[in-house]
Amino acid sequence: PPPQVGNWHVASNGQTMGPYSSQQVMQGISSGQLPPGTFVWSQGMPNWVPFEQIREFHAATAAPPPPPPAN
């Protein structure tokens, strides 16, 4: 399994960027700077994978909760 903590590298437009912390990657996902399908890699991983396949980034891609019910 991929590491749960560490430095992440991001592939964008044929270039490698990083390393970034998990929090930085999550902020990029949440803000839309890292679109779905963006590949990431961290030490110990055999290959680059889309960030959606990394469990620790699932929270950043989760849909926001619906609005609360009206009174």
PDB file of C-alpha atoms in Angstrom:
ATOM      1  CA  PRO A   1       0.000   0.000   0.000  1.00  0.00           C
ATOM      2  CA  PRO A   2       1.117   3.588  -0.546  1.00  0.00           C
ATOM      3  CA  PRO A   3       2.607   5.452   2.391  1.00  0.00           C
ATOM      4  CA  GLN A   4       0.164   7.335   4.587  1.00  0.00           C
ATOM      5  CA  VAL A   5       2.457  10.281   5.346  1.00  0.00           C
ATOM      6  CA  GLY A   6       5.311  11.831   3.481  1.00  0.00           C
ATOM      7  CA  ASN A   7       6.456  13.888   0.604  1.00  0.00           C
ATOM      8  CA  TRP A   8       4.415  13.752  -2.556  1.00  0.00           C
ATOM      9  CA  HIS A   9       5.386  14.529  -6.129  1.00  0.00           C
ATOM     10  CA  VAL A  10       2.743  15.633  -8.615  1.00  0.00           C
ATOM     11  CA  ALA A  11       2.806  15.128 -12.396  1.00  0.00           C
ATOM     12  CA  SER A  12       1.345  18.054 -14.329  1.00  0.00           C
ATOM     13  CA  ASN A  13       1.714  18.917 -18.008  1.00  0.00           C
ATOM     14  CA  GLY A  14       4.536  16.402 -18.407  1.00  0.00           C
ATOM     15  CA  GLN A  15       6.543  17.862 -15.521  1.00  0.00           C
ATOM     16  CA  THR A  16       7.186  16.657 -12.003  1.00  0.00           C
ATOM     17  CA  MET A  17       6.516  19.112  -9.198  1.00  0.00           C
ATOM     18  CA  GLY A  18       7.184  18.782  -5.503  1.00  0.00           C
ATOM     19  CA  PRO A  19       7.817  17.434  -3.046  1.00  0.00           C
ATOM     20  CA  TYR A  20       4.645  18.556  -1.308  1.00  0.00           C
ATOM     21  CA  SER A  21       3.218  17.586   2.053  1.00  0.00           C
ATOM     22  CA  SER A  22      -0.009  15.609   2.187  1.00  0.00           C
ATOM     23  CA  GLN A  23      -1.765  18.741   3.405  1.00  0.00           C
ATOM     24  CA  GLN A  24      -0.519  20.749   0.411  1.00  0.00           C
ATOM     25  CA  VAL A  25      -1.739  18.088  -2.005  1.00  0.00           C
ATOM     26  CA  MET A  26      -5.130  17.995  -0.266  1.00  0.00           C
ATOM     27  CA  GLN A  27      -5.401  21.781  -0.532  1.00  0.00           C
ATOM     28  CA  GLY A  28      -4.598  21.565  -4.248  1.00  0.00           C
ATOM     29  CA  ILE A  29      -7.304  18.950  -4.723  1.00  0.00           C
ATOM     30  CA  SER A  30      -9.888  20.895  -2.709  1.00  0.00           C
ATOM     31  CA  SER A  31      -9.176  24.149  -4.536  1.00  0.00           C
ATOM     32  CA  GLY A  32      -9.324  22.519  -7.972  1.00  0.00           C
ATOM     33  CA  GLN A  33      -5.659  23.180  -8.765  1.00  0.00           C
ATOM     34  CA  LEU A  34      -5.206  19.411  -9.074  1.00  0.00           C
ATOM     35  CA  PRO A  35      -7.983  18.130 -11.348  1.00  0.00           C
ATOM     36  CA  PRO A  36      -9.258  14.552 -11.175  1.00  0.00           C
ATOM     37  CA  GLY A  37      -6.820  12.120 -12.740  1.00  0.00           C
ATOM     38  CA  THR A  38      -3.710  14.013 -11.629  1.00  0.00           C
ATOM     39  CA  PHE A  39      -0.927  11.509 -10.952  1.00  0.00           C
ATOM     40  CA  VAL A  40       1.010  11.496  -7.684  1.00  0.00           C
ATOM     41  CA  TRP A  41       3.955   9.508  -6.387  1.00  0.00           C
ATOM     42  CA  SER A  42       5.743   9.130  -3.047  1.00  0.00           C
ATOM     43  CA  GLN A  43       8.811   7.225  -1.901  1.00  0.00           C
ATOM     44  CA  GLY A  44       8.086   3.508  -1.670  1.00  0.00           C
ATOM     45  CA  MET A  45       5.420   3.465  -4.380  1.00  0.00           C
ATOM     46  CA  PRO A  46       6.240   1.372  -7.462  1.00  0.00           C
ATOM     47  CA  ASN A  47       4.374   3.647  -9.893  1.00  0.00           C
ATOM     48  CA  TRP A  48       2.594   6.960 -10.307  1.00  0.00           C
ATOM     49  CA  VAL A  49      -1.155   6.718  -9.616  1.00  0.00           C
ATOM     50  CA  PRO A  50      -4.107   9.120  -9.855  1.00  0.00           C
ATOM     51  CA  PHE A  51      -4.592  10.824  -6.503  1.00  0.00           C
ATOM     52  CA  GLU A  52      -8.090   9.325  -6.294  1.00  0.00           C
ATOM     53  CA  GLN A  53      -6.447   5.950  -5.603  1.00  0.00           C
ATOM     54  CA  ILE A  54      -4.676   7.246  -2.480  1.00  0.00           C
ATOM     55  CA  ARG A  55      -6.801   6.717   0.612  1.00  0.00           C
ATOM     56  CA  GLU A  56      -5.484   9.731   2.514  1.00  0.00           C
ATOM     57  CA  PHE A  57      -6.679  12.042  -0.274  1.00  0.00           C
ATOM     58  CA  HIS A  58     -10.257  10.731  -0.265  1.00  0.00           C
ATOM     59  CA  ALA A  59     -11.360  13.377   2.252  1.00  0.00           C
ATOM     60  CA  ALA A  60     -10.285  16.135  -0.145  1.00  0.00           C
ATOM     61  CA  THR A  61     -12.445  14.690  -2.936  1.00  0.00           C
ATOM     62  CA  ALA A  62     -15.528  13.958  -0.845  1.00  0.00           C
ATOM     63  CA  ALA A  63     -18.642  15.850  -1.805  1.00  0.00           C
ATOM     64  CA  PRO A  64     -19.663  18.502   0.707  1.00  0.00           C
ATOM     65  CA  PRO A  65     -22.644  17.636   2.879  1.00  0.00           C
ATOM     66  CA  PRO A  66     -26.060  18.854   1.756  1.00  0.00           C
ATOM     67  CA  PRO A  67     -27.455  22.009   3.364  1.00  0.00           C
ATOM     68  CA  PRO A  68     -29.177  21.511   6.706  1.00  0.00           C
ATOM     69  CA  PRO A  69     -32.949  21.177   6.719  1.00  0.00           C
ATOM     70  CA  ALA A  70     -35.010  24.356   7.040  1.00  0.00           C
ATOM     71  CA  ASN A  71     -36.659  25.017  10.385  1.00  0.00           C
TER      72      ASN A  71
END
